[in-house]
C-alpha positions as a printed NumPy array, in Angstrom:
array([[-56.004,  10.88 , -44.258],
       [-54.833,   7.937, -46.299],
       [-53.124,   5.352, -44.17 ],
       [-50.157,   3.354, -45.693],
       [-49.845,   0.807, -42.744],
       [-52.85 ,   0.02 , -40.77 ],
       [-52.801,  -1.855, -37.521],
       [-56.19 ,  -3.801, -36.918],
       [-56.598,  -5.292, -33.41 ],
       [-58.921,  -8.224, -33.105],
       [-58.816,  -8.727, -36.874],
       [-59.644, -12.439, -36.691],
       [-62.985, -11.866, -35.054],
       [-66.301, -11.24 , -36.718],
       [-66.373,  -7.488, -37.406],
       [-62.497,  -7.193, -37.638],
       [-62.076,  -9.857, -40.216],
       [-65.063,  -8.477, -42.452],
       [-63.374,  -5.003, -42.082],
       [-59.914,  -6.298, -43.222],
       [-61.553,  -7.992, -46.299],
       [-63.454,  -4.931, -47.102],
       [-60.517,  -2.568, -47.046],
       [-58.118,  -4.682, -48.99 ],
       [-60.896,  -5.224, -51.652],
       [-61.608,  -1.54 , -51.957],
       [-58.097,   0.069, -51.56 ],
       [-55.078,  -0.536, -53.558],
       [-52.334,   0.778, -51.374],
       [-52.717,   0.229, -47.745],
       [-50.955,  -2.65 , -45.906],
       [-52.715,  -4.247, -42.905],
       [-51.192,  -5.849, -39.826],
       [-53.738,  -8.068, -38.01 ],
       [-52.995,  -8.343, -34.294],
       [-55.263, -11.027, -32.641],
       [-54.542, -13.196, -29.556],
       [-56.947, -15.854, -31.083],
       [-59.489, -16.377, -28.27 ],
       [-62.258, -18.659, -28.87 ],
       [-64.018, -16.108, -31.033],
       [-61.05 , -15.434, -33.241],
       [-60.8  , -17.78 , -36.211],
       [-58.113, -17.512, -38.97 ],
       [-60.249, -19.62 , -41.22 ],
       [-62.44 , -16.652, -41.593],
       [-59.44 , -14.883, -43.364],
       [-58.231, -17.865, -45.39 ],
       [-59.176, -16.104, -48.65 ],
       [-57.724, -12.885, -47.519],
       [-54.395, -14.518, -46.828],
       [-54.322, -16.374, -50.046],
       [-55.047, -13.145, -52.079],
       [-53.237, -10.531, -50.007],
       [-50.631, -12.438, -47.768],
       [-47.171, -13.54 , -48.373],
       [-48.093, -15.595, -51.376],
       [-50.413, -12.836, -52.73 ],
       [-49.701,  -9.151, -53.158],
       [-48.19 ,  -9.019, -49.75 ],
       [-50.358,  -6.303, -48.233],
       [-51.667,  -8.373, -45.383],
       [-49.869,  -9.966, -42.414],
       [-51.131, -11.646, -39.298],
       [-49.381, -11.478, -35.982],
       [-50.72 , -13.397, -32.985],
       [-50.326, -11.435, -29.843],
       [-52.116,  -9.751, -26.935],
       [-52.865,  -6.071, -26.969],
       [-51.93 ,  -6.051, -23.345],
       [-48.35 ,  -7.201, -24.162],
       [-46.277,  -3.952, -23.542],
       [-43.254,  -5.097, -25.39 ],
       [-44.984,  -6.49 , -28.44 ],
       [-47.232,  -3.443, -28.92 ],
       [-44.333,  -1.004, -28.386],
       [-42.092,  -2.823, -30.827],
       [-44.83 ,  -3.097, -33.458],
       [-45.779,   0.518, -33.295],
       [-42.047,   1.563, -33.498],
       [-40.85 ,  -0.818, -36.219],
       [-43.955,  -1.367, -38.115],
       [-43.658,  -5.172, -38.008],
       [-41.713,  -7.745, -36.025],
       [-38.624,  -8.195, -38.469],
       [-39.306, -10.624, -41.225],
       [-36.628,  -9.869, -43.737],
       [-39.205,  -7.771, -45.736],
       [-38.048,  -4.254, -45.409],
       [-41.288,  -2.764, -46.732],
       [-42.927,  -3.802, -43.339],
       [-40.63 ,  -1.483, -41.668],
       [-43.123,   1.236, -42.502],
       [-44.308,   2.799, -39.252],
       [-48.122,   2.219, -38.338],
       [-50.049,   5.349, -39.164],
       [-53.437,   4.153, -38.14 ],
       [-54.953,   1.683, -35.703],
       [-58.608,   0.359, -35.871],
       [-59.185,  -1.13 , -32.469],
       [-61.719,  -4.013, -32.549],
       [-60.171,  -6.294, -29.985],
       [-62.596,  -6.763, -27.091],
       [-64.389,  -9.505, -25.062],
       [-67.871,  -8.805, -26.413],
       [-70.431, -11.393, -25.033],
       [-72.762, -10.121, -22.453],
       [-73.5  , -13.623, -20.812],
       [-69.86 , -14.25 , -20.511],
       [-69.338, -10.895, -18.809],
       [-71.941, -11.601, -16.345],
       [-70.204, -15.014, -15.461],
       [-66.649, -13.503, -15.37 ],
       [-66.488,  -9.645, -15.474],
       [-62.638,  -9.553, -14.674],
       [-61.596, -10.741, -18.051],
       [-63.733,  -8.058, -19.769],
       [-61.95 ,  -5.281, -17.812],
       [-58.404,  -6.763, -18.492],
       [-59.019,  -6.861, -22.203],
       [-61.302,  -4.016, -22.815],
       [-59.947,  -1.431, -20.389],
       [-56.312,  -2.396, -19.769],
       [-55.821,  -3.516, -23.378],
       [-56.997,  -0.232, -24.757],
       [-54.872,   1.65 , -22.225],
       [-51.813,  -0.251, -23.372],
       [-52.481,   0.67 , -27.157],
       [-53.215,   4.291, -26.63 ],
       [-50.294,   4.74 , -24.362],
       [-47.858,   3.212, -26.627],
       [-49.256,   4.986, -29.598],
       [-49.024,   8.349, -27.683],
       [-45.276,   7.639, -26.661],
       [-44.466,   6.677, -30.21 ],
       [-46.131,   9.844, -31.739],
       [-44.252,  11.951, -29.211],
       [-40.947,  10.361, -30.313],
       [-41.736,  10.306, -33.984],
       [-44.568,  12.676, -34.922],
       [-46.509,  11.825, -37.983],
       [-49.883,  11.823, -39.493],
       [-51.706,   9.217, -37.514],
       [-55.281,   8.134, -36.486],
       [-56.734,   5.906, -33.885],
       [-60.364,   4.568, -34.262],
       [-61.893,   2.995, -31.161],
       [-64.739,   0.622, -32.04 ],
       [-67.399,   0.64 , -29.336],
       [-70.952,  -0.215, -28.934],
       [-74.407,   1.197, -28.448],
       [-74.685,  -0.684, -25.29 ],
       [-72.759,   1.87 , -23.447],
       [-75.688,   4.177, -23.589],
       [-77.941,   1.88 , -21.67 ],
       [-81.574,   1.165, -22.189],
       [-84.377,   2.972, -23.943],
       [-88.041,   2.909, -23.264],
       [-90.381,   2.101, -26.105],
       [-91.228,   5.693, -26.991],
       [-87.843,   7.202, -26.147],
       [-85.863,   9.022, -28.983],
       [-82.848,   7.174, -30.28 ],
       [-79.323,   7.388, -28.873],
       [-77.282,  10.389, -30.168],
       [-73.583,  10.831, -29.646],
       [-74.38 ,  13.302, -26.691],
       [-76.612,  10.761, -24.85 ],
       [-74.994,  10.246, -21.482],
       [-73.442,   6.773, -20.902],
       [-75.256,   4.399, -18.644],
       [-74.006,   0.951, -18.953],
       [-75.901,  -1.935, -17.432],
       [-73.837,  -5.019, -17.852],
       [-70.21 ,  -5.783, -17.048],
       [-69.476,  -5.912, -20.818],
       [-71.003,  -2.524, -21.604],
       [-69.219,  -1.02 , -18.459],
       [-65.964,  -2.215, -19.654],
       [-66.388,  -0.781, -23.036],
       [-67.658,   2.533, -21.479],
       [-64.447,   2.582, -19.45 ],
       [-62.354,   2.194, -22.512],
       [-64.461,   4.949, -24.305],
       [-63.661,   7.327, -21.355],
       [-59.968,   6.552, -21.64 ],
       [-59.807,   7.273, -25.202],
       [-61.766,  10.489, -24.59 ],
       [-59.494,  11.569, -21.719],
       [-56.292,  10.946, -24.043],
       [-57.961,  13.295, -26.721],
       [-58.76 ,  15.925, -24.2  ],
       [-55.6  ,  15.751, -22.06 ],
       [-52.867,  14.859, -24.596],
       [-54.425,  15.874, -27.862],
       [-54.328,  12.152, -28.953],
       [-55.599,  11.864, -32.531],
       [-58.59 ,   9.437, -31.838],
       [-62.153,   8.997, -33.013],
       [-64.766,   6.815, -31.195],
       [-67.505,   4.841, -33.222],
       [-70.36 ,   3.255, -31.548],
       [-72.364,   0.59 , -33.57 ],
       [-75.563,  -1.268, -33.148],
       [-76.   ,  -5.015, -33.365],
       [-74.005,  -6.4  , -36.178],
       [-74.796,  -9.519, -38.25 ],
       [-73.466, -11.198, -41.435],
       [-70.986, -13.754, -42.453],
       [-68.355, -15.361, -40.276],
       [-70.082, -14.387, -36.974],
       [-69.229, -16.768, -34.019],
       [-72.428, -18.781, -33.323],
       [-73.039, -17.579, -29.812],
       [-74.585, -14.352, -31.073],
       [-78.212, -14.057, -31.804],
       [-78.565, -14.359, -35.669],
       [-76.002, -17.083, -36.23 ],
       [-77.119, -18.964, -32.989],
       [-80.693, -19.156, -34.148],
       [-79.647, -20.085, -37.724],
       [-77.43 , -22.992, -36.619],
       [-79.683, -24.298, -33.969],
       [-82.769, -24.296, -36.19 ],
       [-80.777, -26.136, -39.082],
       [-79.987, -28.813, -36.423],
       [-83.684, -28.759, -35.291],
       [-82.569, -27.631, -31.727],
       [-84.55 , -25.364, -29.283],
       [-83.961, -21.744, -29.854],
       [-83.605, -19.971, -26.538],
       [-85.298, -16.577, -26.307],
       [-84.903, -14.401, -23.289],
       [-87.983, -13.323, -21.423],
       [-90.964, -12.396, -23.536],
       [-88.728, -11.744, -26.534],
       [-89.715,  -8.176, -26.821],
       [-86.391,  -6.76 , -26.352],
       [-85.609,  -4.515, -29.297],
       [-82.336,  -3.96 , -31.259],
       [-81.144,  -2.075, -34.186],
       [-79.503,  -4.273, -36.809],
       [-76.447,  -3.369, -38.926],
       [-74.962,  -5.605, -41.669],
       [-71.35 ,  -5.995, -41.009],
       [-70.474,  -4.812, -44.582],
       [-72.071,  -1.463, -44.018],
       [-70.126,  -1.362, -40.761],
       [-66.907,  -1.877, -42.36 ],
       [-67.581,   0.914, -44.953],
       [-68.577,   3.373, -42.236],
       [-65.377,   2.652, -40.287],
       [-63.309,   3.232, -43.143],
       [-64.967,   6.558, -43.752],
       [-64.51 ,   7.567, -40.174],
       [-60.744,   6.631, -40.317],
       [-60.017,   8.513, -43.492],
       [-62.453,  11.552, -43.2  ],
       [-63.74 ,  11.567, -39.747],
       [-63.11 ,  14.576, -37.529],
       [-60.602,  13.907, -34.744],
       [-61.932,  13.893, -31.157],
       [-65.432,  13.072, -32.319],
       [-67.975,  10.292, -31.679],
       [-69.968,   8.711, -34.505],
       [-72.915,   6.433, -33.997],
       [-73.229,   3.723, -36.798],
       [-76.586,   1.943, -37.043],
       [-78.717,   0.058, -39.626],
       [-81.928,   1.893, -38.941],
       [-83.52 ,  -1.514, -38.519],
       [-85.186,  -1.937, -35.225],
       [-86.905,  -5.198, -34.598],
       [-87.732,  -7.291, -31.477],
       [-85.739, -10.378, -30.766],
       [-88.873, -12.663, -31.118],
       [-89.849, -11.041, -34.578],
       [-86.172, -11.664, -35.698],
       [-86.174, -15.195, -34.634],
       [-89.652, -15.864, -36.324],
       [-88.128, -14.306, -39.584],
       [-85.126, -16.502, -39.456],
       [-87.218, -19.53 , -38.968],
       [-89.241, -18.765, -42.004],
       [-86.079, -18.289, -44.007],
       [-84.845, -21.784, -43.059],
       [-88.517, -23.262, -43.238],
       [-88.59 , -24.517, -39.725],
       [-91.485, -24.286, -37.303],
       [-91.953, -21.718, -34.653],
       [-92.339, -24.513, -32.276],
       [-88.702, -24.502, -31.944],
       [-88.817, -21.402, -30.086],
       [-88.154, -21.867, -26.349],
       [-88.632, -18.914, -23.836],
       [-86.069, -19.023, -21.007],
       [-85.448, -16.883, -17.879],
       [-84.479, -13.294, -18.836],
       [-80.682, -12.232, -18.638],
       [-79.723, -10.221, -15.56 ],
       [-79.909,  -6.569, -16.326],
       [-81.227,  -7.087, -19.846],
       [-81.556,  -3.793, -21.655],
       [-85.043,  -3.371, -23.164],
       [-84.326,  -1.3  , -26.282],
       [-81.404,   0.069, -28.33 ],
       [-81.88 ,   2.687, -31.147],
       [-79.217,   4.752, -33.083],
       [-79.64 ,   8.251, -34.427],
       [-77.11 ,   8.211, -37.238],
       [-77.858,  11.735, -38.431],
       [-74.231,  12.944, -37.615],
       [-72.358,  10.283, -39.832],
       [-74.828,  10.865, -42.586],
       [-74.614,  14.647, -42.516],
       [-70.732,  14.773, -42.05 ],
       [-69.427,  11.749, -44.055],
       [-72.462,  10.979, -46.382],
       [-72.618,   7.391, -44.927],
       [-76.003,   5.392, -44.971],
       [-76.615,   1.774, -44.605],
       [-77.143,  -0.007, -47.907],
       [-78.633,  -3.223, -46.581],
       [-82.278,  -3.462, -45.434],
       [-82.782,  -6.041, -42.773],
       [-84.936,  -8.4  , -44.965],
       [-82.181,  -8.484, -47.666],
       [-79.414,  -8.704, -45.079],
       [-80.98 , -11.588, -43.341],
       [-81.603, -13.505, -46.583],
       [-77.983, -13.119, -47.607],
       [-76.784, -14.178, -44.036],
       [-78.882, -17.316, -44.014],
       [-77.604, -18.233, -47.489],
       [-74.113, -17.783, -46.289],
       [-74.579, -20.16 , -43.283],
       [-76.324, -22.665, -45.5  ],
       [-73.221, -22.704, -47.915],
       [-70.699, -22.631, -45.153],
       [-71.944, -25.328, -42.935],
       [-68.509, -26.863, -42.677],
       [-67.222, -23.563, -41.139],
       [-69.625, -23.233, -38.334],
       [-69.693, -26.947, -37.585],
       [-65.94 , -26.916, -37.126],
       [-66.424, -23.771, -34.847],
       [-69.114, -25.548, -32.758],
       [-66.966, -28.705, -32.052],
       [-67.776, -31.044, -29.259],
       [-65.015, -29.466, -26.954],
       [-66.515, -25.96 , -27.375],
       [-70.102, -27.238, -26.639],
       [-68.977, -28.927, -23.477],
       [-67.112, -25.892, -22.279],
       [-69.599, -23.357, -23.203],
       [-72.912, -24.968, -22.776],
       [-73.957, -22.413, -19.993],
       [-73.332, -19.414, -22.435],
       [-75.419, -20.625, -25.46 ],
       [-78.006, -18.017, -25.072],
       [-78.707, -14.982, -27.407],
       [-76.874, -11.753, -26.836]])
C-alpha cells in the first residue's frame, strides 16, 4: 500500500514529528496532514524545518491543522474532504492512511490525573476509528490505520522472564498504560467486528532529538547540563529497552505500507539497560559527576522490567534497529548540546512552576 494522503495525529509531538520528517525525506509522493491539539508536549518548532521545506512555501506536501482528535465535526470533515478547504484543490484528495500517535503519555501525569488519559487515549481513538469506518463504508477505498501503542500495556517482567511477544496477555499497571490498552482493545474489536483495516504497533522506550524534557533521557541531559540533581526512582534497577526514534519511524512506515492487516507488531531496540546505568552513561557523555544522582521515592506501580521480542517484524517485514544504544545516546547528547535554545524555551519558567511535581523520569 502506497498512501497518497496521510493523516498523522499528534504529529507535533516527539515521535510524530520525527516520523513526519522521516517520511517526507524518504518518500517523494505522499502528502501529510498533521493534526495536533498542541498540548504542552506538542511543539511546532520541532517541525520548523519540515514546514519550510515541505509546507506552503516549499513543495506543498505538508500541512498542519490544529485540532482535537475528539472533535467529531473536524475529524469527520477532514476524513471526508481530505482537508479543510484552503483554495488548493489538491488537498481535496481523501485521506487513505492514518498513523495515530496522539496520546497523553507521561506515567506520572496519569497517576496525578487519570481522567484526561482516558479522554484522549480511549475516547480520542474511538472518534478516529468510528469516523474512518463510516467514511470507508460510504466511499470504499484502499485504506490503512496504524495505531501506535506501547510495551507498557504488557505489564512488568521479572529479571529472567522471556521478552514480550505480540501474544503476551495485556496487564497494564498504570492509568497511562491502562488507557493505551483500552485503545488497543478498541482497535482490535473494530478489526474483528467490522473488518476495519488496522494494524497495531507496540514500541519500547524511544529517545532521540526533539523529545520533551520530562522523559528520562532528555530530563537527565538537560538537568545535568545545568548541574541540577538527577532524580532516579527507587534503586534505579528498573530495566527498559531503548529504541532510537529514527528506527521507530522507519518501522512504522514499513508496517503502514507492507504490514498485514489485523496484526500486532512489536518494535524494540534490543537494548535493555537499567535506569541507573543509563543515567551514569549520560553523565559520562556530558562530563558531569555521579554525585548529581539523587535517589527518590519509587513511583506507584512502577514496572520493574520491559523487554521486546521483535522476531515477528524482523521475519515478516525485514526490519531491524540500526542504532546501538551507545551510538544513539552519543548522537542524542550532541543534539541537545547543539540545540540548547530549543529545550531552554520549552523549559520556561511558566512550565517549571506548573509542572514541578512531575519532573521525574518516566
